[in-house]
Short mmCIF file of C-alpha atoms in Angstrom, two decimals:
data_model
loop_
_atom_site.label_atom_id
_atom_site.label_comp_id
_atom_site.label_asym_id
_atom_site.label_seq_id
_atom_site.Cartn_x
_atom_site.Cartn_y
_atom_site.Cartn_z
CA MET A 1 -73.83 -30.51 35.51
CA LYS A 2 -74.46 -30.97 31.80
CA LEU A 3 -74.05 -27.23 31.22
CA LYS A 4 -70.84 -27.19 33.22
CA ALA A 5 -69.50 -30.17 31.31
CA ALA A 6 -70.39 -28.53 27.98
CA LEU A 7 -68.68 -25.29 29.00
CA THR A 8 -65.55 -27.15 30.05
CA LEU A 9 -65.52 -28.98 26.73
CA PHE A 10 -65.85 -25.68 24.88
CA LEU A 11 -63.09 -23.93 26.84
CA PHE A 12 -60.51 -26.69 26.61
CA LEU A 13 -61.25 -28.48 23.37
CA ILE A 14 -63.07 -26.17 20.97
CA LEU A 15 -61.98 -22.58 21.81
CA PRO A 16 -58.18 -22.97 21.43
CA PRO A 17 -58.39 -24.25 17.83
CA LEU A 18 -60.78 -21.43 16.97
CA LEU A 19 -58.36 -18.84 18.41
CA LEU A 20 -55.48 -20.41 16.53
CA ILE A 21 -57.44 -20.30 13.27
CA TYR A 22 -58.37 -16.66 13.88
CA SER A 23 -54.84 -15.54 14.73
CA TYR A 24 -53.52 -17.02 11.48
CA SER A 25 -56.36 -15.79 9.34
CA PRO A 26 -55.39 -15.51 5.68
CA MET A 27 -57.06 -12.08 5.76
CA ASP A 28 -54.31 -10.66 8.00
CA PRO A 29 -51.51 -9.09 5.93
CA ARG A 30 -47.99 -10.29 6.46
CA PRO A 31 -45.36 -7.54 6.87
CA ALA A 32 -43.00 -7.22 3.92
CA VAL A 33 -40.05 -5.11 2.76
CA LEU A 34 -39.70 -4.03 -0.84
CA ILE A 35 -36.11 -4.07 -2.14
CA LYS A 36 -35.10 -1.86 -5.06
CA GLY A 37 -31.71 -1.40 -6.65
CA GLU A 38 -29.42 -1.80 -9.63
CA THR A 39 -28.12 -5.28 -10.39
CA VAL A 40 -24.59 -4.47 -9.19
CA SER A 41 -25.99 -3.13 -5.92
CA LEU A 42 -28.41 -6.01 -5.43
CA ASP A 43 -25.44 -8.35 -5.50
CA LEU A 44 -24.02 -6.43 -2.54
CA TRP A 45 -27.43 -6.60 -0.84
CA THR A 46 -27.54 -10.38 -1.27
CA SER A 47 -24.18 -10.68 0.47
CA LEU A 48 -25.32 -8.32 3.22
CA VAL A 49 -28.51 -10.21 4.14
CA GLN A 50 -26.73 -13.54 4.01
CA GLU A 51 -24.49 -12.32 6.81
CA ASN A 52 -27.23 -10.27 8.53
CA PRO A 53 -30.65 -11.93 7.88
CA LEU A 54 -33.80 -9.83 8.07
CA PRO A 55 -35.87 -10.28 11.25
CA ASP A 56 -38.17 -13.28 11.42
CA GLY A 57 -41.66 -12.74 10.11
CA ILE A 58 -40.75 -10.25 7.39
CA THR A 59 -41.06 -11.20 3.75
CA LEU A 60 -38.59 -9.71 1.28
CA ILE A 61 -39.98 -8.74 -2.13
CA ASN A 62 -37.88 -7.89 -5.13
CA ILE A 63 -39.30 -5.02 -7.17
CA THR A 64 -39.75 -7.38 -10.14
CA HIS A 65 -42.51 -9.17 -8.19
CA ILE A 66 -44.61 -6.04 -7.60
CA ASN A 67 -48.06 -5.80 -9.21
CA GLY A 68 -50.05 -2.77 -8.12
CA SER A 69 -49.50 -0.28 -5.31
CA ASP A 70 -46.50 -0.14 -3.03
CA SER A 71 -48.56 -0.84 0.09
CA LYS A 72 -50.24 -4.03 -1.13
CA ALA A 73 -48.27 -6.48 -3.21
CA GLU A 74 -48.82 -9.88 -4.68
CA PRO A 75 -46.35 -12.27 -3.01
CA SER A 76 -43.78 -14.21 -4.88
CA SER A 77 -43.91 -17.99 -4.94
CA GLY A 78 -43.53 -19.74 -1.62
CA ASN A 79 -45.75 -17.33 0.33
CA ASN A 80 -47.02 -19.99 2.74
CA GLY A 81 -50.64 -19.38 1.77
CA HIS A 82 -50.96 -15.65 2.51
CA ASP A 83 -53.29 -13.81 0.16
CA SER A 84 -51.54 -10.46 0.49
CA LEU A 85 -48.44 -8.77 1.88
CA GLU A 86 -48.34 -5.37 3.52
CA VAL A 87 -45.18 -3.48 2.54
CA VAL A 88 -44.09 -1.54 5.62
CA ALA A 89 -40.84 -0.16 4.20
CA HIS A 90 -38.77 0.26 1.08
CA ILE A 91 -35.06 -0.50 1.05
CA ARG A 92 -33.27 1.02 -1.90
CA ILE A 93 -29.70 0.06 -2.81
CA SER A 94 -28.11 2.74 -4.98
CA HIS A 95 -24.71 2.67 -6.65
CA HIS A 96 -22.97 5.89 -7.62
CA THR A 97 -19.99 5.86 -9.96
CA ALA A 98 -16.64 7.47 -9.28
CA GLN A 99 -17.09 10.22 -11.85
CA ALA A 100 -18.49 12.81 -9.43
CA PRO A 101 -18.86 13.33 -5.67
CA VAL A 102 -22.19 12.19 -4.17
CA GLU A 103 -23.94 12.83 -0.88
CA PRO A 104 -26.05 10.23 0.98
CA PRO A 105 -29.58 10.06 -0.49
CA SER A 106 -31.23 10.83 2.88
CA ALA A 107 -30.74 10.86 6.63
CA ASN A 108 -31.88 7.22 6.71
CA SER A 109 -29.04 6.17 4.38
CA LEU A 110 -26.13 3.90 5.19
CA LEU A 111 -22.86 3.80 3.27
CA LEU A 112 -22.36 0.13 2.49
CA LYS A 113 -19.26 0.33 0.34
CA GLU A 114 -16.64 2.74 -0.98
CA GLU A 115 -14.37 1.84 -3.88
CA TYR A 116 -11.49 4.13 -4.82
CA TYR A 117 -10.60 4.59 -8.47
CA VAL A 118 -7.36 5.94 -9.92
CA PRO A 119 -6.28 7.00 -13.41
CA VAL A 120 -3.33 4.91 -14.59
CA VAL A 121 -0.45 5.24 -17.06
CA PRO A 122 2.61 3.07 -17.79
CA LEU A 123 5.43 3.60 -15.30
CA TRP A 124 7.65 5.17 -17.99
CA ASN A 125 5.06 7.93 -18.50
CA PRO A 126 6.36 11.19 -16.97
CA ARG A 127 2.97 12.26 -15.56
CA ASN A 128 2.26 11.88 -11.86
CA ASN A 129 -0.81 14.13 -11.61
CA ILE A 130 -3.88 14.88 -13.71
CA GLU A 131 -6.77 17.34 -13.48
CA LEU A 132 -10.16 15.85 -12.64
CA SER A 133 -11.56 17.12 -15.93
CA GLN A 134 -8.94 15.07 -17.77
CA ALA A 135 -9.43 11.84 -15.80
CA LYS A 136 -11.93 10.43 -18.31
CA GLU A 137 -9.19 10.51 -20.96
CA LEU A 138 -7.28 7.73 -19.13
CA PRO A 139 -8.22 4.26 -17.89
CA LEU A 140 -9.85 4.45 -14.45
CA LEU A 141 -9.28 1.36 -12.32
CA PRO A 142 -10.22 0.34 -8.78
CA VAL A 143 -7.06 0.50 -6.71
CA ASP A 144 -7.11 -3.27 -6.14
CA GLU A 145 -6.89 -3.84 -9.90
CA VAL A 146 -3.85 -1.65 -10.54
CA SER A 147 -0.78 -3.71 -11.37
CA LEU A 148 2.63 -3.02 -12.83
CA PRO A 149 3.63 -1.76 -15.32
CA GLN A 150 0.75 0.60 -14.53
CA LYS A 151 1.14 3.33 -11.95
CA ALA A 152 -1.59 5.50 -10.43
CA LEU A 153 -1.76 9.27 -10.86
CA ALA A 154 -2.83 11.89 -8.36
CA VAL A 155 -5.99 13.83 -9.24
CA ASN A 156 -5.91 17.59 -8.70
CA GLY A 157 -2.81 16.93 -6.63
CA LEU A 158 -4.73 14.55 -4.36
CA ARG A 159 -4.11 10.86 -3.74
CA ILE A 160 -6.48 8.29 -2.31
CA ASP A 161 -5.44 8.98 1.29
CA SER A 162 -6.72 12.56 1.02
CA PRO A 163 -10.22 13.23 2.48
CA GLU A 164 -10.95 15.37 -0.59
CA TYR A 165 -9.99 12.69 -3.13
CA PRO A 166 -12.76 12.83 -5.77
CA LEU A 167 -12.85 9.48 -7.60
CA ILE A 168 -14.82 7.28 -5.21
CA ALA A 169 -17.68 4.95 -6.15
CA ARG A 170 -20.20 4.60 -3.32
CA THR A 171 -23.05 2.22 -2.60
CA PHE A 172 -25.82 3.30 -0.19
CA MET A 173 -28.74 1.54 1.49
CA GLU A 174 -31.76 3.78 2.16
CA LEU A 175 -34.69 2.81 4.40
CA THR A 176 -38.05 4.50 3.72
CA TRP A 177 -41.17 3.82 5.80
CA ILE A 178 -44.45 3.48 3.91
CA ARG A 179 -47.29 5.94 4.76
CA ASN A 180 -45.74 7.14 7.98
CA ALA A 181 -45.09 3.57 9.01
CA ASP A 182 -42.29 4.70 11.26
CA PRO A 183 -42.21 2.49 14.38
CA GLU A 184 -42.58 5.63 16.50
CA LEU A 185 -45.97 6.35 14.85
CA LYS A 186 -47.98 3.36 16.03
CA THR A 187 -51.72 3.18 15.36
CA ALA A 188 -54.26 1.12 17.26
CA SER A 189 -55.56 -0.45 14.07
CA GLU A 190 -52.27 -2.04 13.10
CA ALA A 191 -51.90 -5.79 13.51
CA PRO A 192 -49.48 -6.86 16.25
CA ALA A 193 -47.31 -8.60 13.65
CA VAL A 194 -46.91 -5.34 11.70
CA LEU A 195 -46.00 -3.37 14.82
CA GLN A 196 -43.47 -5.97 15.82
CA ALA A 197 -42.06 -6.02 12.28
CA LYS A 198 -41.50 -2.27 12.32
CA GLU A 199 -39.69 -2.36 15.63
CA SER A 200 -37.49 -5.31 14.69
CA LEU A 201 -36.73 -3.80 11.27
CA ARG A 202 -35.59 -0.55 12.90
CA ARG A 203 -33.33 -2.48 15.27
CA TRP A 204 -31.94 -4.45 12.31
CA PHE A 205 -31.25 -1.24 10.40
CA ASP A 206 -29.48 0.33 13.40
CA ARG A 207 -27.34 -2.79 13.80
CA ILE A 208 -26.36 -2.69 10.11
CA SER A 209 -25.52 1.00 10.59
CA GLU A 210 -23.04 0.12 13.31
CA LEU A 211 -21.49 -2.67 11.24
CA THR A 212 -21.03 -0.51 8.15
CA ALA A 213 -19.74 2.60 9.93
CA SER A 214 -16.16 1.62 9.02
CA ALA A 215 -17.03 1.78 5.31
CA ALA A 216 -16.77 5.58 5.50
CA SER A 217 -13.43 5.61 7.30
CA GLY A 218 -11.44 6.45 4.16
CA ALA A 219 -8.94 4.63 2.01
CA GLY A 220 -6.32 4.08 4.69
CA HIS A 221 -2.65 4.90 4.57
CA ILE A 222 -0.10 5.05 1.78
CA VAL A 223 3.37 3.98 2.91
CA TRP A 224 6.03 5.99 1.07
CA ILE A 225 9.39 4.26 0.69
CA GLY A 226 12.20 6.31 -0.78
CA ALA A 227 15.55 5.07 -2.02
CA VAL A 228 18.74 6.60 -3.38
CA GLY A 229 21.99 5.19 -4.74
CA ASP A 230 25.63 5.40 -3.68
CA MET A 231 26.67 7.80 -0.92
CA MET A 232 30.37 8.57 -0.48
CA LEU A 233 30.87 11.18 2.24
CA GLN A 234 34.56 12.04 1.85
CA ARG A 235 36.02 14.86 -0.27
CA GLY A 236 34.57 17.47 2.07
CA VAL A 237 30.97 16.26 2.46
CA GLN A 238 31.19 14.93 6.02
CA ASP A 239 33.26 17.96 7.05
CA VAL A 240 30.44 20.31 6.00
CA LEU A 241 27.80 18.20 7.77
CA ILE A 242 29.73 17.76 11.03
CA ARG A 243 31.06 21.32 11.20
CA ASN A 244 27.93 23.21 10.12
CA GLY A 245 25.11 20.99 11.43
CA THR A 246 21.66 22.04 10.23
CA GLU A 247 23.11 24.66 7.93
CA GLY A 248 25.38 21.97 6.50
CA LEU A 249 22.36 19.76 5.79
CA HIS A 250 20.83 22.50 3.63
CA THR A 251 24.18 23.19 2.00
CA ILE A 252 24.63 19.57 0.90
CA PHE A 253 21.05 18.48 0.19
CA GLN A 254 19.53 21.79 -1.00
CA ASP A 255 15.92 21.36 -2.22
CA THR A 256 16.09 17.56 -2.05
CA LEU A 257 15.99 17.70 1.76
CA PRO A 258 12.18 18.05 2.15
CA ILE A 259 11.64 15.14 -0.25
CA LEU A 260 14.03 12.93 1.70
CA GLN A 261 12.49 13.86 5.04
CA GLN A 262 8.89 13.28 3.97
CA GLN A 263 9.44 9.58 3.17
CA ASP A 264 8.03 7.11 5.69
CA LEU A 265 11.16 5.00 5.13
CA LEU A 266 14.32 6.22 3.40
CA ILE A 267 16.99 3.81 2.15
CA GLY A 268 20.51 4.64 0.98
CA ASN A 269 23.76 2.84 0.17
CA LEU A 270 26.73 3.87 2.32
CA GLU A 271 29.90 3.37 0.27
CA GLY A 272 32.56 3.08 2.97
CA ALA A 273 33.46 2.09 6.51
CA VAL A 274 32.40 4.10 9.55
CA THR A 275 35.52 3.73 11.63
CA ARG A 276 38.57 5.44 13.12
CA HIS A 277 40.66 2.39 12.27
CA SER A 278 43.39 3.41 9.82
CA VAL A 279 44.71 0.13 8.36
CA ALA A 280 43.25 -0.03 4.86
CA THR A 281 42.54 -3.09 2.71
CA PRO A 282 44.80 -3.09 -0.38
CA LYS A 283 42.60 -1.83 -3.23
CA SER A 284 42.26 1.16 -5.56
CA TYR A 285 39.93 3.30 -3.43
CA ASN A 286 39.34 3.22 0.33
CA PHE A 287 36.52 5.25 1.88
CA ARG A 288 36.24 5.97 5.58
CA PHE A 289 33.73 8.12 7.46
CA SER A 290 33.54 9.61 10.94
CA PRO A 291 30.85 8.25 13.29
CA GLN A 292 29.88 11.88 13.88
CA VAL A 293 28.35 12.12 10.41
CA LEU A 294 25.71 9.44 11.00
CA PRO A 295 23.35 11.55 13.14
CA TRP A 296 23.22 14.08 10.31
CA LEU A 297 22.24 11.39 7.85
CA ARG A 298 19.46 10.50 10.27
CA GLU A 299 18.48 14.17 10.36
CA ALA A 300 18.39 14.18 6.56
CA GLY A 301 15.74 11.46 6.74
CA PHE A 302 17.66 8.21 6.32
CA ASP A 303 16.38 5.21 8.27
CA TYR A 304 18.25 2.36 6.61
CA LEU A 305 21.78 2.24 5.15
CA SER A 306 22.89 -0.75 3.12
CA ILE A 307 26.53 -1.77 3.52
CA THR A 308 26.57 -4.91 1.37
CA ASN A 309 28.86 -3.14 -1.08
CA ASN A 310 32.47 -3.27 -2.23
CA HIS A 311 33.61 -0.56 0.20
CA SER A 312 32.29 -1.83 3.55
CA TYR A 313 35.50 -3.87 3.94
CA ASP A 314 37.84 -1.01 2.96
CA TYR A 315 39.33 -1.12 6.46
CA GLY A 316 39.13 -4.84 7.03
CA SER A 317 37.07 -6.76 9.54
CA LYS A 318 37.86 -4.20 12.26
CA GLY A 319 36.45 -1.34 10.20
CA PHE A 320 33.47 -3.50 9.23
CA LEU A 321 32.60 -4.32 12.85
CA ASP A 322 33.02 -0.66 13.77
CA THR A 323 30.52 0.22 11.03
CA LEU A 324 27.94 -2.20 12.42
CA HIS A 325 28.43 -0.77 15.89
CA HIS A 326 28.13 2.87 14.88
CA LEU A 327 25.08 2.31 12.71
CA ARG A 328 23.33 0.56 15.56
CA GLU A 329 24.39 3.28 18.00
CA SER A 330 22.97 5.98 15.71
CA GLY A 331 19.62 4.22 15.28
CA LEU A 332 20.22 3.41 11.62
CA HIS A 333 19.08 0.02 10.37
CA THR A 334 20.93 -2.35 8.09
CA SER A 335 20.80 -6.01 7.09
CA GLY A 336 22.72 -8.54 5.04
CA ALA A 337 25.74 -7.83 7.23
CA GLY A 338 26.73 -9.20 10.60
CA LYS A 339 29.18 -10.89 12.88
CA THR A 340 27.75 -14.30 12.04
CA PRO A 341 25.81 -15.79 9.12
CA GLN A 342 22.71 -16.04 11.29
CA GLU A 343 22.86 -12.32 12.05
CA ALA A 344 23.69 -11.36 8.48
CA TYR A 345 20.85 -13.37 6.95
CA THR A 346 18.24 -11.86 9.27
CA PRO A 347 16.17 -9.18 7.47
CA THR A 348 15.42 -5.87 9.11
CA GLU A 349 11.74 -5.74 10.05
CA LEU A 350 9.89 -2.48 10.71
CA SER A 351 6.29 -1.50 11.30
CA ILE A 352 5.13 1.71 9.64
CA LYS A 353 1.51 2.90 9.61
CA GLY A 354 0.41 -0.57 10.65
CA THR A 355 2.29 -2.24 7.77
CA THR A 356 5.19 -4.63 8.28
CA ILE A 357 8.20 -3.89 6.09
CA SER A 358 11.00 -6.42 5.66
CA ILE A 359 14.34 -5.44 4.10
CA LEU A 360 17.22 -7.68 3.09
CA SER A 361 20.40 -6.31 1.51
CA ALA A 362 22.72 -8.50 -0.53
CA ALA A 363 26.02 -8.05 -2.35
CA ALA A 364 26.21 -9.03 -6.02
CA TYR A 365 29.16 -7.00 -7.29
CA PRO A 366 31.91 -8.63 -9.39
CA GLN A 367 35.60 -8.87 -8.56
CA GLU A 368 37.33 -5.49 -8.90
CA LYS A 369 40.03 -4.91 -11.48
CA ASN A 370 42.51 -4.26 -8.68
CA GLY A 371 41.98 -7.85 -7.52
CA PHE A 372 39.69 -7.28 -4.54
CA ASP A 373 37.15 -10.13 -4.48
CA GLY A 374 34.35 -9.43 -2.04
CA ARG A 375 32.88 -12.90 -2.32
CA SER A 376 36.08 -14.48 -0.99
CA GLN A 377 37.35 -11.58 1.15
CA ALA A 378 34.24 -9.95 2.65
CA GLN A 379 31.53 -12.61 2.65
CA VAL A 380 30.30 -13.61 6.10
CA THR A 381 31.38 -17.06 7.34
CA ASP A 382 31.32 -18.88 10.65
CA ASP A 383 34.81 -17.49 11.29
CA ARG A 384 34.57 -14.03 9.74
CA PRO A 385 32.13 -11.12 10.01
CA GLY A 386 30.94 -9.84 6.67
CA THR A 387 28.12 -9.48 4.15
CA ILE A 388 25.89 -11.94 2.37
CA PHE A 389 26.28 -12.52 -1.36
CA SER A 390 23.89 -13.37 -4.17
CA GLY A 391 23.05 -17.05 -4.22
CA PRO A 392 20.54 -19.69 -3.15
CA ARG A 393 20.63 -18.80 0.54
CA VAL A 394 19.60 -15.18 -0.15
CA LEU A 395 16.64 -16.39 -2.20
CA GLU A 396 15.69 -19.00 0.37
CA THR A 397 15.74 -16.30 3.06
CA LEU A 398 13.40 -14.13 0.99
CA ARG A 399 11.05 -17.06 0.42
CA ARG A 400 11.00 -17.86 4.11
CA THR A 401 10.53 -14.32 5.43
CA SER A 402 8.36 -12.63 2.81
CA SER A 403 4.59 -12.39 3.17
CA PRO A 404 1.76 -11.18 0.92
CA ASP A 405 0.68 -8.90 3.77
CA ASN A 406 4.10 -7.24 4.09
CA ILE A 407 6.15 -4.92 1.94
CA ASP A 408 9.23 -7.02 1.17
CA ILE A 409 12.30 -5.19 -0.13
CA MET A 410 15.57 -6.47 -1.53
CA VAL A 411 18.47 -4.01 -1.70
CA ALA A 412 21.24 -5.19 -4.02
CA HIS A 413 24.69 -3.93 -4.94
CA GLY A 414 25.66 -5.37 -8.29
CA GLY A 415 26.14 -4.91 -12.00
CA GLU A 416 28.85 -3.44 -14.18
CA GLU A 417 30.23 0.02 -13.47
CA TRP A 418 29.45 2.80 -15.97
CA HIS A 419 26.92 0.71 -17.90
CA SER A 420 23.46 2.22 -18.46
CA SER A 421 21.84 -1.16 -19.13
CA PRO A 422 21.68 -4.05 -16.65
CA SER A 423 23.81 -7.09 -17.23
CA GLU A 424 22.25 -10.50 -17.72
CA GLU A 425 23.59 -11.55 -14.31
CA GLN A 426 21.85 -8.56 -12.70
CA ARG A 427 18.56 -9.34 -14.39
CA GLN A 428 18.64 -13.01 -13.39
CA PHE A 429 19.42 -12.37 -9.73
CA TYR A 430 17.07 -9.40 -9.23
CA ARG A 431 14.23 -11.20 -11.01
CA ALA A 432 14.87 -14.23 -8.83
CA GLY A 433 14.49 -11.92 -5.83
CA ILE A 434 11.01 -10.95 -7.05
CA ASP A 435 10.17 -14.61 -7.66
CA ALA A 436 11.27 -15.37 -4.10
CA GLY A 437 8.86 -12.82 -2.63
CA ALA A 438 10.33 -9.33 -2.89
CA ASP A 439 7.88 -6.60 -3.92
CA ILE A 440 10.61 -4.21 -5.01
CA VAL A 441 14.36 -4.30 -5.64
CA PHE A 442 16.44 -1.16 -5.11
CA ALA A 443 19.91 -1.60 -6.62
CA HIS A 444 23.16 0.27 -7.22
CA HIS A 445 26.87 -0.09 -8.04
CA PRO A 446 27.09 0.95 -11.73
CA HIS A 447 27.47 4.66 -10.66
CA VAL A 448 25.02 5.65 -13.41
CA LEU A 449 21.27 5.34 -13.68
CA GLN A 450 19.71 2.27 -15.21
CA GLY A 451 15.99 1.82 -15.90
CA MET A 452 13.21 0.12 -13.97
CA GLU A 453 11.49 -3.10 -14.93
CA ALA A 454 8.05 -4.38 -13.98
CA TYR A 455 8.42 -8.11 -13.46
CA ARG A 456 5.71 -10.52 -12.28
CA GLY A 457 3.98 -7.97 -10.10
CA GLY A 458 7.21 -6.55 -8.64
CA LEU A 459 9.45 -3.64 -9.55
CA ILE A 460 13.20 -3.68 -10.14
CA ALA A 461 15.20 -0.43 -10.11
CA TYR A 462 18.40 -1.78 -11.62
CA SER A 463 20.62 1.13 -10.62
CA LEU A 464 19.84 4.35 -8.78
CA GLY A 465 23.29 5.65 -9.70
CA ASN A 466 25.24 7.96 -7.41
CA PHE A 467 23.59 10.24 -4.88
CA ILE A 468 26.34 11.86 -2.84
CA PHE A 469 29.60 11.31 -4.69
CA PRO A 470 31.98 14.25 -5.27
CA GLY A 471 34.54 14.00 -8.05
CA MET A 472 32.41 12.36 -10.76
CA TYR A 473 32.17 15.35 -13.10
CA GLU A 474 34.44 13.88 -15.78
CA ILE A 475 32.39 10.70 -16.27
CA PRO A 476 29.30 10.80 -18.56
CA TYR A 477 25.98 10.54 -16.66
CA ALA A 478 27.73 9.95 -13.31
CA GLU A 479 26.31 13.17 -11.89
CA GLU A 480 22.75 12.31 -12.91
CA SER A 481 20.92 11.00 -9.85
CA LEU A 482 17.47 10.12 -8.62
CA ILE A 483 15.29 9.85 -5.54
CA LEU A 484 12.80 7.06 -6.19
CA SER A 485 9.69 7.25 -4.00
CA ALA A 486 7.32 4.27 -4.09
CA GLY A 487 3.83 4.59 -2.60
CA PHE A 488 2.44 1.29 -1.31
CA TYR A 489 -1.24 0.84 -0.52
CA GLY A 490 -2.45 -2.37 1.08
CA GLY A 491 1.02 -3.85 0.58
CA ARG A 492 0.91 -3.26 -3.20
CA LEU A 493 2.82 -0.69 -5.22
CA LEU A 494 0.39 1.99 -6.40
CA TYR A 495 2.24 5.31 -6.90
CA LEU A 496 5.77 5.81 -8.19
CA LEU A 497 7.52 9.19 -8.09
CA PRO A 498 11.03 9.56 -9.54
CA TYR A 499 12.66 12.88 -8.54
CA PRO A 500 15.60 13.71 -10.86
CA VAL A 501 18.65 15.07 -9.05
CA ASN A 502 21.83 16.83 -10.17
CA ILE A 503 25.17 16.22 -8.44
CA ASN A 504 27.47 19.24 -8.44
CA HIS A 505 30.62 18.11 -6.61
CA ARG A 506 29.51 18.11 -2.92
CA VAL A 507 26.08 19.63 -3.54
CA ILE A 508 22.95 17.84 -4.76
CA SER A 509 19.75 19.52 -5.97
CA LEU A 510 16.64 18.75 -7.98
CA ASP A 511 17.04 18.93 -11.73
CA GLN A 512 15.37 21.91 -13.34
CA PRO A 513 11.89 21.34 -14.85
CA GLY A 514 12.30 20.00 -18.36
CA GLY A 515 15.85 18.89 -17.60
CA PRO A 516 17.37 15.82 -19.27
CA ILE A 517 17.67 13.42 -16.32
CA LEU A 518 14.08 12.24 -15.96
CA PRO A 519 13.41 11.75 -19.72
CA ARG A 520 16.58 9.71 -20.05
CA PHE A 521 15.72 7.57 -17.01
CA LEU A 522 12.19 6.92 -18.28
CA GLU A 523 13.50 6.04 -21.74
CA LEU A 524 15.88 3.52 -20.18
CA THR A 525 12.84 2.14 -18.36
CA ARG A 526 10.72 1.92 -21.51
CA ARG A 527 13.47 -0.04 -23.28
CA LEU A 528 13.32 -2.73 -20.60
CA HIS A 529 9.67 -3.53 -21.49
#
């Protein structure tokens, strides 16, 4: 009985503490992971493990704490009494600059981060492309740090949405097992804690791999928005388009047609009423177009036609309502014009490549010398269809509808005809549009080109001049035109491509290389800064 009692005492009171002491012997190594990396990459690592902690039971050692071999390391402070740590794996964080392409360090490497860099120049610089060998001659900025008046350049003809784009900084995480310590190569002599650490570390690494897979998905999309100035389709233009169809498109637009059609969104200003109504408003010039011409403008690439100009009321309210109807019927968008104020003050909203684009057109033109006053005769009221005019309600609408996540566009028709510099009234209203939330202002009415201005993170194109406008050959600079293509990335303006265009009566074509149109336009732009 005494022996039985002694055995019971040993089994229940003495043995468990002994087993507990043995299992936590300070002689057993504690599994550890050695982290190596540059300071900039270690910052990324710190953020990574805060969101995805290492498995329990694994100690993390910074390389600065190492004293001796890689497999046995002196622990840093706070080691909970362990005499030694067994390093089962290395994790290396490596950062590679954007100067040259780089491959993953090994098969056990994860891409943690990609950062795209672009060479930049001022927006009045004529260059839009640079060779890779010349990129080091210019400032190289991460795309998120590019801001007007800077614009990004293509490199070797490639932009950031190209899979072959070269200027990408990459950060990798590489896992290396120590002395064949791969979890698949288990040995009987290894402590259970080490075996468990290996298995849990592999699972952790695989989970991080899944989470970071999107890091290698590329830069995303660039949304290209093109805009042109005044389009007047009489004097034979609409006859060629309607009668000759596709051949007529090439006759009128020549080598500008591919540029127009490759825009994700193309905006123009339609200077006239689309109507068969024949009673004209008393004024100097009245422009009227056949509804049959609109499908050919769509075929040319146009998506949005502004009609908040001094010719949309050339055939009165009847012609104006007809214009709204025919645009809608042809699938062409417009805004700033409607049967009621509520309709007119509602921006057009589109979704392109996953990006929301909001467009609001507004009239800002002065009274004509012939006496026609659009503000009193064509402005929308509760009792009259019409267009919206520059003023507090336009700005309030922009403030209410714009968003940092969208591309917000104001299209304006204002300024003084035949002037190559914007008026003070233009500058105040267009700048106020940027202040109210617009990212870019496309404007027209002067019939000649005016420059662009970078203002508080936005861009103002004060006048895109004429685009299709026969009969302007006697007026200086009135046949100098432009297609302005703005490339937005992440809702911010990144690339800007001005294509100089010659007007030759009914026909438009790209200006010859080295021609005078682009240098003059860029000089007008430089003077505004």
